[in-house]
PDB file of C-alpha atoms in Angstrom:
ATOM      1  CA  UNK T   1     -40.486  50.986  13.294  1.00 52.00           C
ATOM      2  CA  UNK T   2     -42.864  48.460  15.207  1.00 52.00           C
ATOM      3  CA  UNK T   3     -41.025  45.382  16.853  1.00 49.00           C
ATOM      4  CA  UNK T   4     -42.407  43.258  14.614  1.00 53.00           C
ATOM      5  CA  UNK T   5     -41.570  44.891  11.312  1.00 52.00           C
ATOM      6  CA  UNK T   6     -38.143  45.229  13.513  1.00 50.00           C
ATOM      7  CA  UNK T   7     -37.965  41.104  13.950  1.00 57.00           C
ATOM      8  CA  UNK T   8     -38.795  40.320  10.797  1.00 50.00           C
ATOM      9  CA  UNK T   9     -35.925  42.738   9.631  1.00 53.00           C
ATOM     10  CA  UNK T  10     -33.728  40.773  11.870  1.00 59.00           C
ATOM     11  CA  UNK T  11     -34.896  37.403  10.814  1.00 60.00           C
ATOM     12  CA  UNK T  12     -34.165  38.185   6.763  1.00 52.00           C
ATOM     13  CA  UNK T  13     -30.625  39.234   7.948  1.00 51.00           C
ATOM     14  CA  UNK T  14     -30.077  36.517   9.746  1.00 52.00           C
ATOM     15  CA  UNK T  15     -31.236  34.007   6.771  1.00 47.00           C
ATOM     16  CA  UNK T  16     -29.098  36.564   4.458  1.00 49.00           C
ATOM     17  CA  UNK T  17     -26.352  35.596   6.282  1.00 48.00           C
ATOM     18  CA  UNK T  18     -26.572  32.152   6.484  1.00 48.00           C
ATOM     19  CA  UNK T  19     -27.608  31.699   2.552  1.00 46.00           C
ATOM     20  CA  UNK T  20     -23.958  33.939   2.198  1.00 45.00           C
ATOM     21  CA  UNK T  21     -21.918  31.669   4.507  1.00 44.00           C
ATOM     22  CA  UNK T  22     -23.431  28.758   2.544  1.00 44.00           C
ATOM     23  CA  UNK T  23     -22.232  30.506  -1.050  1.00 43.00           C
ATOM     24  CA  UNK T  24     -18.690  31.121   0.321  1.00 41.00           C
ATOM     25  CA  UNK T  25     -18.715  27.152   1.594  1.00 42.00           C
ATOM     26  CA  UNK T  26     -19.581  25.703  -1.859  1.00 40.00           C
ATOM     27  CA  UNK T  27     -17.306  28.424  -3.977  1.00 39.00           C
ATOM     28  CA  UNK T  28     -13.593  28.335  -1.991  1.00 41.00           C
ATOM     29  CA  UNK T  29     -12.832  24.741  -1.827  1.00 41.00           C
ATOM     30  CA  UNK T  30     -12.714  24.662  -5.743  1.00 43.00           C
ATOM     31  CA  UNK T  31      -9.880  26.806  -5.461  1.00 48.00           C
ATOM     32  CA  UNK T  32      -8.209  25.207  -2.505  1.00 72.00           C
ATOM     33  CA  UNK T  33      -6.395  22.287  -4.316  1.00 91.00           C
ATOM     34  CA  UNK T  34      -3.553  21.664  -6.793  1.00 96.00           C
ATOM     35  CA  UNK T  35      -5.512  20.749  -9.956  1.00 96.00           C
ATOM     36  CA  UNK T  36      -5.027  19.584 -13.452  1.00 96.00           C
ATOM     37  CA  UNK T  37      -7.056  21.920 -16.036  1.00 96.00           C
ATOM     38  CA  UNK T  38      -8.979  20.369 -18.011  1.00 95.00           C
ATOM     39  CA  UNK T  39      -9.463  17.123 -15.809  1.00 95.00           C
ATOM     40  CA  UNK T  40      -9.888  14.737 -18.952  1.00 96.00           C
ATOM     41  CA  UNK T  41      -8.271  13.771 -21.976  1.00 96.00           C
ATOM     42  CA  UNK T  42      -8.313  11.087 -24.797  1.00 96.00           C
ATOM     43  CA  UNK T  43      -6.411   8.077 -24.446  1.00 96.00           C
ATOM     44  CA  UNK T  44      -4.054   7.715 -27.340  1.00 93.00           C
ATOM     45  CA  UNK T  45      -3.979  10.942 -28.241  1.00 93.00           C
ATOM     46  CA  UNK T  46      -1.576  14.555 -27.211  1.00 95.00           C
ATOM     47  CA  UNK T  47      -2.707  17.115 -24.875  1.00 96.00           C
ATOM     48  CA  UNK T  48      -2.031  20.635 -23.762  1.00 97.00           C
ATOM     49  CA  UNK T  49      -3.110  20.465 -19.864  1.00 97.00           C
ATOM     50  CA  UNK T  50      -2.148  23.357 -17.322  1.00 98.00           C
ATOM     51  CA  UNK T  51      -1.341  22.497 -13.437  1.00 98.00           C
ATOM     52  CA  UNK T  52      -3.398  25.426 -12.062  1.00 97.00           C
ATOM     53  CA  UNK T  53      -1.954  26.177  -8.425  1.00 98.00           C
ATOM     54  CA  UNK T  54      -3.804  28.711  -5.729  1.00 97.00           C
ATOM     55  CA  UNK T  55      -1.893  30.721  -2.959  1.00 97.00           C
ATOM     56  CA  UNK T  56      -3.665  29.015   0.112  1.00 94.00           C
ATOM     57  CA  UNK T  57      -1.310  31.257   2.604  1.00 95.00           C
ATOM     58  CA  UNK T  58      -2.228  34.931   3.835  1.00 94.00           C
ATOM     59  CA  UNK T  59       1.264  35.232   4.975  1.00 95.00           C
ATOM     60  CA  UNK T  60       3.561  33.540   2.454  1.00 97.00           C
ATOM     61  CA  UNK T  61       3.628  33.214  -0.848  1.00 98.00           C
ATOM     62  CA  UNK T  62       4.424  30.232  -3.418  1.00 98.00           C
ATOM     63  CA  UNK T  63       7.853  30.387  -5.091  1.00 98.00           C
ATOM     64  CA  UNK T  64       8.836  26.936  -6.169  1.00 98.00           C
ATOM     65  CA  UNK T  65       6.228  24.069  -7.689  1.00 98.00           C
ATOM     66  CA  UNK T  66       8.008  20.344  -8.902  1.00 98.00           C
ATOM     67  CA  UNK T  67       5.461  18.212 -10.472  1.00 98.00           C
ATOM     68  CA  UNK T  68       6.371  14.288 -10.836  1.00 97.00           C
ATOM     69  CA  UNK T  69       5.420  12.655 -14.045  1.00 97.00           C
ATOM     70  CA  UNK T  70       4.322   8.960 -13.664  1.00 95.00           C
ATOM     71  CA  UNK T  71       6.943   6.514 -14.741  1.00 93.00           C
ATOM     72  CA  UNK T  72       4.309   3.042 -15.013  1.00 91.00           C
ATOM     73  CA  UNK T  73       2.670   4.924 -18.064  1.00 93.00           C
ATOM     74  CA  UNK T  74       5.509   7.417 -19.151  1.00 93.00           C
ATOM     75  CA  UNK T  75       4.960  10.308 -21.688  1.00 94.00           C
ATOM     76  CA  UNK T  76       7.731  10.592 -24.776  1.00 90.00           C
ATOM     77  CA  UNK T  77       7.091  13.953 -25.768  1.00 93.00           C
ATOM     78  CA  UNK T  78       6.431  16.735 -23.109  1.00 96.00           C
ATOM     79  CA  UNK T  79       6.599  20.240 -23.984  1.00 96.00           C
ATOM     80  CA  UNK T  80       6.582  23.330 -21.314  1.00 97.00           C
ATOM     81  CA  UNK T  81       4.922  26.876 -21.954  1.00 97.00           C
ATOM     82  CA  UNK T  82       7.633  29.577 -20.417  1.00 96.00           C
ATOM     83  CA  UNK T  83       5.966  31.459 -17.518  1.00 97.00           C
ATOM     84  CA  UNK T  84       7.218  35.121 -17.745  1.00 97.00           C
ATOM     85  CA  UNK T  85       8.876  35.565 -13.781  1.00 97.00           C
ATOM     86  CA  UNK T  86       9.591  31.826 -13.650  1.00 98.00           C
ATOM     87  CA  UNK T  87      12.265  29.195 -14.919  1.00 98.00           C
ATOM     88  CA  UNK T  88      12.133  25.955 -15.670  1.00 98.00           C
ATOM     89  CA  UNK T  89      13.794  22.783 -14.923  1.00 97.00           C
ATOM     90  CA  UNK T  90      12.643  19.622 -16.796  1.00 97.00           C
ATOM     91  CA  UNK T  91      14.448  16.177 -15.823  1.00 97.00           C
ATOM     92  CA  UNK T  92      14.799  13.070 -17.638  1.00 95.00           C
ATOM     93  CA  UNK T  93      15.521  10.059 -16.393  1.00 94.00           C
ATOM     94  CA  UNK T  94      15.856   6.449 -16.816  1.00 93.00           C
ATOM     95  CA  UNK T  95      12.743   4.080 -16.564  1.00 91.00           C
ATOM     96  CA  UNK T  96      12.675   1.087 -13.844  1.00 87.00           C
ATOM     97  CA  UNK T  97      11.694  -0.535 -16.788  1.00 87.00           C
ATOM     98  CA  UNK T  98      11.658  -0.359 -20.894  1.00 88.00           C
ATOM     99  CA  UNK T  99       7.829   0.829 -22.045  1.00 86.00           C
ATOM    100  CA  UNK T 100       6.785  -0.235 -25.774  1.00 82.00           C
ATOM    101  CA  UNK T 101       5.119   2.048 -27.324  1.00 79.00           C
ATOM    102  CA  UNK T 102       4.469   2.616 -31.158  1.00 77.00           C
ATOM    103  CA  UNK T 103       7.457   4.835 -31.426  1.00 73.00           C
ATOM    104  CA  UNK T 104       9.576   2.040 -30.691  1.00 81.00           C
ATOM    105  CA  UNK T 105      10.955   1.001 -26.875  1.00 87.00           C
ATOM    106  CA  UNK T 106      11.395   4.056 -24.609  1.00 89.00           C
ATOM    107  CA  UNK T 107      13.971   3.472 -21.895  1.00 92.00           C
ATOM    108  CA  UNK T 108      13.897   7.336 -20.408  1.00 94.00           C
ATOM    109  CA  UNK T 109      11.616  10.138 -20.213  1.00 94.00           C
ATOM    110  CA  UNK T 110      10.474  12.681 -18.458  1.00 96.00           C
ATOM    111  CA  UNK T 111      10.661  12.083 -14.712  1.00 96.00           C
ATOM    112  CA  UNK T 112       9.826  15.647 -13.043  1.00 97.00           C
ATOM    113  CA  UNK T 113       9.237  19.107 -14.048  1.00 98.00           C
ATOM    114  CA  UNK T 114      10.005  21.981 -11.903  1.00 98.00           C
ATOM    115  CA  UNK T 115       8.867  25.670 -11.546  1.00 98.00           C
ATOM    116  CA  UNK T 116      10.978  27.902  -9.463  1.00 98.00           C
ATOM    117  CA  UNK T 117      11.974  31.903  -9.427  1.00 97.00           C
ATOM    118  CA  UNK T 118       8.429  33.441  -9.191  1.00 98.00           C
ATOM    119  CA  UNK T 119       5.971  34.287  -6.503  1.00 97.00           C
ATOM    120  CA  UNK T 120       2.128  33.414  -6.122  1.00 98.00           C
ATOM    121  CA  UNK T 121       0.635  36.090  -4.113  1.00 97.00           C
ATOM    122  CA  UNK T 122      -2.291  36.179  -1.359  1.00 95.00           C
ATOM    123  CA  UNK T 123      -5.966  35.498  -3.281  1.00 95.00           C
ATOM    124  CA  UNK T 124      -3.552  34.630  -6.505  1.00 97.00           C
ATOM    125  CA  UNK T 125      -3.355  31.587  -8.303  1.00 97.00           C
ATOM    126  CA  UNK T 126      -1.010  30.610 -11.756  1.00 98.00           C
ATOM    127  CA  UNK T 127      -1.248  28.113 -14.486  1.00 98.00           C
ATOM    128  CA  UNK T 128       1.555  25.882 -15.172  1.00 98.00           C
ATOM    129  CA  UNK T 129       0.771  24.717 -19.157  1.00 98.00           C
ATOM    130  CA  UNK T 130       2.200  21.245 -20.977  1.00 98.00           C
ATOM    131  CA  UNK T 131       1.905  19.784 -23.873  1.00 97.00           C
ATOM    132  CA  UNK T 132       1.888  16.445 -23.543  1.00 96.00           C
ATOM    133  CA  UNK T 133       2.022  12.196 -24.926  1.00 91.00           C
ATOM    134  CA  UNK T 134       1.266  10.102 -26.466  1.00 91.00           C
ATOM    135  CA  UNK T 135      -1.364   9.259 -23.866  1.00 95.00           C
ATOM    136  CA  UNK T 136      -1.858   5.497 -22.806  1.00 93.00           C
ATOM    137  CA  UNK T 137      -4.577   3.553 -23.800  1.00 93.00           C
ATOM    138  CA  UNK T 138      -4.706   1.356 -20.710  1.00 92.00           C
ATOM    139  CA  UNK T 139      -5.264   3.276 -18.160  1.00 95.00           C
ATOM    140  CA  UNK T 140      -8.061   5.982 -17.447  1.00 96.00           C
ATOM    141  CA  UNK T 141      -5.818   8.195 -15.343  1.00 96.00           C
ATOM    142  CA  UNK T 142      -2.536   9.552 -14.382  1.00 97.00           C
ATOM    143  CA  UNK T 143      -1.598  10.703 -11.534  1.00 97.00           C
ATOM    144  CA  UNK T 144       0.800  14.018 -10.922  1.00 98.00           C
ATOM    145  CA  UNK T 145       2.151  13.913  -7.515  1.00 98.00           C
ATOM    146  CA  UNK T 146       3.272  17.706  -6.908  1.00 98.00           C
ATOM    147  CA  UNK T 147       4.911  20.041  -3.876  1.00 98.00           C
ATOM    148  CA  UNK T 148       4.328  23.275  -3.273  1.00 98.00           C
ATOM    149  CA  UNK T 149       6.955  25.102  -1.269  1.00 98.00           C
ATOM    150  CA  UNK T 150       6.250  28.409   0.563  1.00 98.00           C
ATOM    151  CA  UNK T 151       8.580  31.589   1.948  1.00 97.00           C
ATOM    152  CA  UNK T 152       9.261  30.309   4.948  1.00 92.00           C
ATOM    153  CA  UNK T 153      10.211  27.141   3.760  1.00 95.00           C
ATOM    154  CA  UNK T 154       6.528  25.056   4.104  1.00 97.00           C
ATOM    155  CA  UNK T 155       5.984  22.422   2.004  1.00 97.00           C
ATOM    156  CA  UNK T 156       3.115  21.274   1.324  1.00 97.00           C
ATOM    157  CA  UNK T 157       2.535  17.754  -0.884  1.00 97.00           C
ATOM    158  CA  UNK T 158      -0.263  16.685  -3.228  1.00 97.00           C
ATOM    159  CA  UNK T 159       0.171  13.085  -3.328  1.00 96.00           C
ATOM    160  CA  UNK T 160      -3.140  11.672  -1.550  1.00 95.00           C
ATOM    161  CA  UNK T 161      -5.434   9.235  -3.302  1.00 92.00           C
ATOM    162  CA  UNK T 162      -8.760   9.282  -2.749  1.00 87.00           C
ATOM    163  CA  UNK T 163     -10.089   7.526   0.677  1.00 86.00           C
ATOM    164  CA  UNK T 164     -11.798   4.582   1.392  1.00 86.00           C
ATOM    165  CA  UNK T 165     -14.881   5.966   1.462  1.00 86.00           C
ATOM    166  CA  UNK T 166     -14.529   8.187  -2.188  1.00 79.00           C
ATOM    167  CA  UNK T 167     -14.478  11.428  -0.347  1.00 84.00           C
ATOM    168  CA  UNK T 168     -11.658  13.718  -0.977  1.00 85.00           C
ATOM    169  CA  UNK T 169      -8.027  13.495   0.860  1.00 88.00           C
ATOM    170  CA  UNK T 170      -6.625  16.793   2.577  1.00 91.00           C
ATOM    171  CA  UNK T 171      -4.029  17.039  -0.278  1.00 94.00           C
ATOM    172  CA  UNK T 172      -5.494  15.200  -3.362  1.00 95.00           C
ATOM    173  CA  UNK T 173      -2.748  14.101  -6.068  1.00 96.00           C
ATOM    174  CA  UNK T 174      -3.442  16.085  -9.261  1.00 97.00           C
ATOM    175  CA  UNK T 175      -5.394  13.456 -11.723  1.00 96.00           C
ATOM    176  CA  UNK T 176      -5.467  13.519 -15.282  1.00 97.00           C
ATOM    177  CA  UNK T 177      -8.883  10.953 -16.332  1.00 97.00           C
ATOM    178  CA  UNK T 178      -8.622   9.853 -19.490  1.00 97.00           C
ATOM    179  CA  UNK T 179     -11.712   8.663 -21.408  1.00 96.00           C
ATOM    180  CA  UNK T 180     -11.573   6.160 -24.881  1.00 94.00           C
ATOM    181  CA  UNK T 181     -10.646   8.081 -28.260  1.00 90.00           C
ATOM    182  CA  UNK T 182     -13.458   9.541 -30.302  1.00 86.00           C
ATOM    183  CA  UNK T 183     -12.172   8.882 -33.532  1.00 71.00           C
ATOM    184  CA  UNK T 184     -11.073  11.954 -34.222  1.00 59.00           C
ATOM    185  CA  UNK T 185      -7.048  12.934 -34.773  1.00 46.00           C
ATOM    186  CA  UNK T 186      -7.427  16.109 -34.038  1.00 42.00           C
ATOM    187  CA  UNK T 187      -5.940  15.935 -30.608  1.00 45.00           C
ATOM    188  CA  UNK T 188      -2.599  14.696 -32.162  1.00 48.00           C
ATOM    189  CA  UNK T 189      -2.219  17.857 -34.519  1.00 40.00           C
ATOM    190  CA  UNK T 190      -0.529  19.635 -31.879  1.00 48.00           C
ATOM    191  CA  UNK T 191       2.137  21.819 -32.660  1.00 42.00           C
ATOM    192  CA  UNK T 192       4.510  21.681 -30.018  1.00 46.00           C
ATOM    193  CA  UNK T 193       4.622  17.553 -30.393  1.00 44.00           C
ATOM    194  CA  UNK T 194       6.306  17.485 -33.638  1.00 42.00           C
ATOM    195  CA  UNK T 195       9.265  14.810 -33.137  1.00 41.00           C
ATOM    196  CA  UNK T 196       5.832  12.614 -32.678  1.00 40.00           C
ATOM    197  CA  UNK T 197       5.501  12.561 -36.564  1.00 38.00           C
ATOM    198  CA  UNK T 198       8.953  12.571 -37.474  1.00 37.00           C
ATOM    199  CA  UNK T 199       9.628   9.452 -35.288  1.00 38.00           C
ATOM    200  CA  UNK T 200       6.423   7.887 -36.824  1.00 37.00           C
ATOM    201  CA  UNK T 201       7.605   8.619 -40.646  1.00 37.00           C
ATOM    202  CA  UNK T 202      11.244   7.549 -39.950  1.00 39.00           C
ATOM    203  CA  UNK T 203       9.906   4.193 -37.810  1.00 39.00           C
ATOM    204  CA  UNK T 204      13.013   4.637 -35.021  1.00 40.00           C
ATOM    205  CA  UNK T 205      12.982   4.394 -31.343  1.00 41.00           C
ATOM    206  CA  UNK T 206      11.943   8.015 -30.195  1.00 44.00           C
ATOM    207  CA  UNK T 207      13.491   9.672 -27.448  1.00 49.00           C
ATOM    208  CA  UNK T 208      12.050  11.039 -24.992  1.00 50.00           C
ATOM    209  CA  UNK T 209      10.993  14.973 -26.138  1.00 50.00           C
ATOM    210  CA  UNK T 210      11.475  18.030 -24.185  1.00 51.00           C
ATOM    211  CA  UNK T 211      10.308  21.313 -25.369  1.00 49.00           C
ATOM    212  CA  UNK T 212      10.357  24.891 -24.321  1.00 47.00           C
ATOM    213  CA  UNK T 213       7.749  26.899 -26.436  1.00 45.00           C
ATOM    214  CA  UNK T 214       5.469  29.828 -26.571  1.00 42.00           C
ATOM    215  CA  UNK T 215       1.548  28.921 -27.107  1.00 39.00           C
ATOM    216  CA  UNK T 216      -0.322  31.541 -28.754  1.00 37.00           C
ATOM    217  CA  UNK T 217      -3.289  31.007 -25.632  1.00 40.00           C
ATOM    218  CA  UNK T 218      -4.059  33.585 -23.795  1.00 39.00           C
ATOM    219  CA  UNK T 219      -3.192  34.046 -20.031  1.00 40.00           C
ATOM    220  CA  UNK T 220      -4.151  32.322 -17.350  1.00 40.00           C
ATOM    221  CA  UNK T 221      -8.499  31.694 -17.754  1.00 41.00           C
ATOM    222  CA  UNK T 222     -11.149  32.043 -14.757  1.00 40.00           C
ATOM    223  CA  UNK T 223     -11.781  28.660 -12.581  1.00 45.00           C
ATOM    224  CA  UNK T 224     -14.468  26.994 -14.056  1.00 48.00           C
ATOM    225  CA  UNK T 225     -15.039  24.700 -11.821  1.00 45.00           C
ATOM    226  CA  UNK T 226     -15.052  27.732  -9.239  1.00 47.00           C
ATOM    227  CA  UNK T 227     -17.455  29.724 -11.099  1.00 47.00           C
ATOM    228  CA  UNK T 228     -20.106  26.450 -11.512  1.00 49.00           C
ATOM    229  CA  UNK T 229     -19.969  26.003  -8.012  1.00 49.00           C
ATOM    230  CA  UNK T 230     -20.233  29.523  -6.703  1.00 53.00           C
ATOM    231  CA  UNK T 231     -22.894  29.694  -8.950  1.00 55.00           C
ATOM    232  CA  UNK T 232     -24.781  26.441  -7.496  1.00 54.00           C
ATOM    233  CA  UNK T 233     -24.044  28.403  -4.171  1.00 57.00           C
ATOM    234  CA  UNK T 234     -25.551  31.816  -5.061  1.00 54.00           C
ATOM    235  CA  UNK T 235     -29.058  30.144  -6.125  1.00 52.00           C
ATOM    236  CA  UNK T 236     -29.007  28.112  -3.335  1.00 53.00           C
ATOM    237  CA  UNK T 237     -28.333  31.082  -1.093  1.00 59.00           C
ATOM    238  CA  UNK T 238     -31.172  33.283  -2.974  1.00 53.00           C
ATOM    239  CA  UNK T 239     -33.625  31.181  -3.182  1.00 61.00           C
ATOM    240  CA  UNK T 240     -33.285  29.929   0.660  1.00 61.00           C
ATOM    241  CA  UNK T 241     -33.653  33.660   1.387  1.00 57.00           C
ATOM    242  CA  UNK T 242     -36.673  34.113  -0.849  1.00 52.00           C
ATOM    243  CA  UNK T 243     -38.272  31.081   0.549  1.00 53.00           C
ATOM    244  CA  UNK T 244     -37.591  32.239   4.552  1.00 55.00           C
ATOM    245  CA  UNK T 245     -38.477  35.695   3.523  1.00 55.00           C
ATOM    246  CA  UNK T 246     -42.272  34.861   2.052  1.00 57.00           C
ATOM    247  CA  UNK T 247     -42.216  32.298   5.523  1.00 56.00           C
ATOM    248  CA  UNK T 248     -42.018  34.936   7.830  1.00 56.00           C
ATOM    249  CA  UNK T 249     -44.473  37.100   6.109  1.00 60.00           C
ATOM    250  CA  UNK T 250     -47.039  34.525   6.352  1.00 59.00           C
ATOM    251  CA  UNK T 251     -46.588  34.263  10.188  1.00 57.00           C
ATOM    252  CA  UNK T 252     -49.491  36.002  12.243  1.00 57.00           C
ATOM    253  CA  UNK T 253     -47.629  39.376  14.071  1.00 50.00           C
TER     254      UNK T 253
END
């Protein structure tokens, strides 16, 4: 092999690596934080939302997950999806303040909701699923504050609000956006929410809901958000190599 047919092989490797490095860059941090899947829901309305939480340890695994629910806009009826390997704790306490809602005045609800008993391996990640609402109408977001705790005993807390600046915090606070009804009342048909329609028909104060049941989803889906971005990554990468790779070609030996 000639040295230059030998430097050019040396230069496409060299891009190959780079475009790869870029790839991994723009694909991991997706799956780095504490998230709320999906990201948006209707205002108004019930939703089934899953906390999706990765392993971000090589040496220690997850084994206990408590997510706080916002008091300011609480949620009457919450529902939880058993996790086969974990147990559940859901706690209910009392409001700092009475919240009207069309149910009737809600002095308690859910406060907290707590995963404990299982493991999250290296590389692993696990969804967390609730049903949730009624949803407020003003606000576009609630926030999920939520710990992580490792073997070891590290605990690790996703409470951050966004900076100054927009950019992300180290430990961003799971946030659920909510966006103005449709129209539609589809969203409230859920199945796991029915004390929502028997407290509307009988026109009492509802208490707040809690719920253990089985969804007929399937388990735990891909990373979405992952997949666009690694995606975005890849092209990026490929094309930056085909671009370098017809470059060098064009150069004189």
């Amino acid at each position: 092999m000639s040295f230059t047919r030998l430097s050019f092989t040396r230069r496409a490797a060299t891009v190959l690596a780079a475009a790869t490095a870029i790839t991994a860059g723009l694909a991991l941090p997706a799956l780095a934080h504490v998230s709320i899947n999906p990201g948006t829901a209707e205002q108004g309305g019930f939703s089934k939302v899953a906390f999706r939480v990765p392993n971000e340890r090589d040496d220690a695994s997850t084994v206990k997950v408590e997510v706080a629910f916002p008091t300011d806009h609480p949620l009457a009826f919450v529902s939880v999806k058993p996790v086969p390997g974990w147990s559940v704790k859901v706690t209910e306490g009392k409001l700092p303040k009475p919240v009207k809602t069309e149910y009737g005045e809600l002095k308690e609800a859910v406060t907290k909701v707590v995963w404990s008993g299982g493991k999250i391996g290296k590389g692993e990640f696990q969804e967390f699923e609730v049903s949730m609402g009624q949803l407020p109408e003003d606000t576009d977001q609630l926030t999920f504050p939520t710990t992580q705790t490792y073997t070891g005993g590290e605990v690790v807390k996703w409470a951050d609000a966004p900076k100054a600046d927009g950019s992300e915090a180290e430990h961003p606070v799971p946030t659920l956006k909510l966006t103005p009804a449709t129209g539609s009342d589809s969203h409230h048909a859920d199945a796991s929410t029915p004390a929502a329609s028997a407290s509307a028909s009988a026109g009492k104060v509802a208490a707040p809901s809690v719920t253990q049941v089985a969804s007929a989803s399937s388990g735990s889906s891909s990373d979405g958000t992952a997949r666009l971005l690694g995606g975005a990554g890849l092209v990026v990468g490929v094309i930056g190599i085909v671009v370098a790779i017809l470059a060098l070609r064009r150069r004189p030996s």
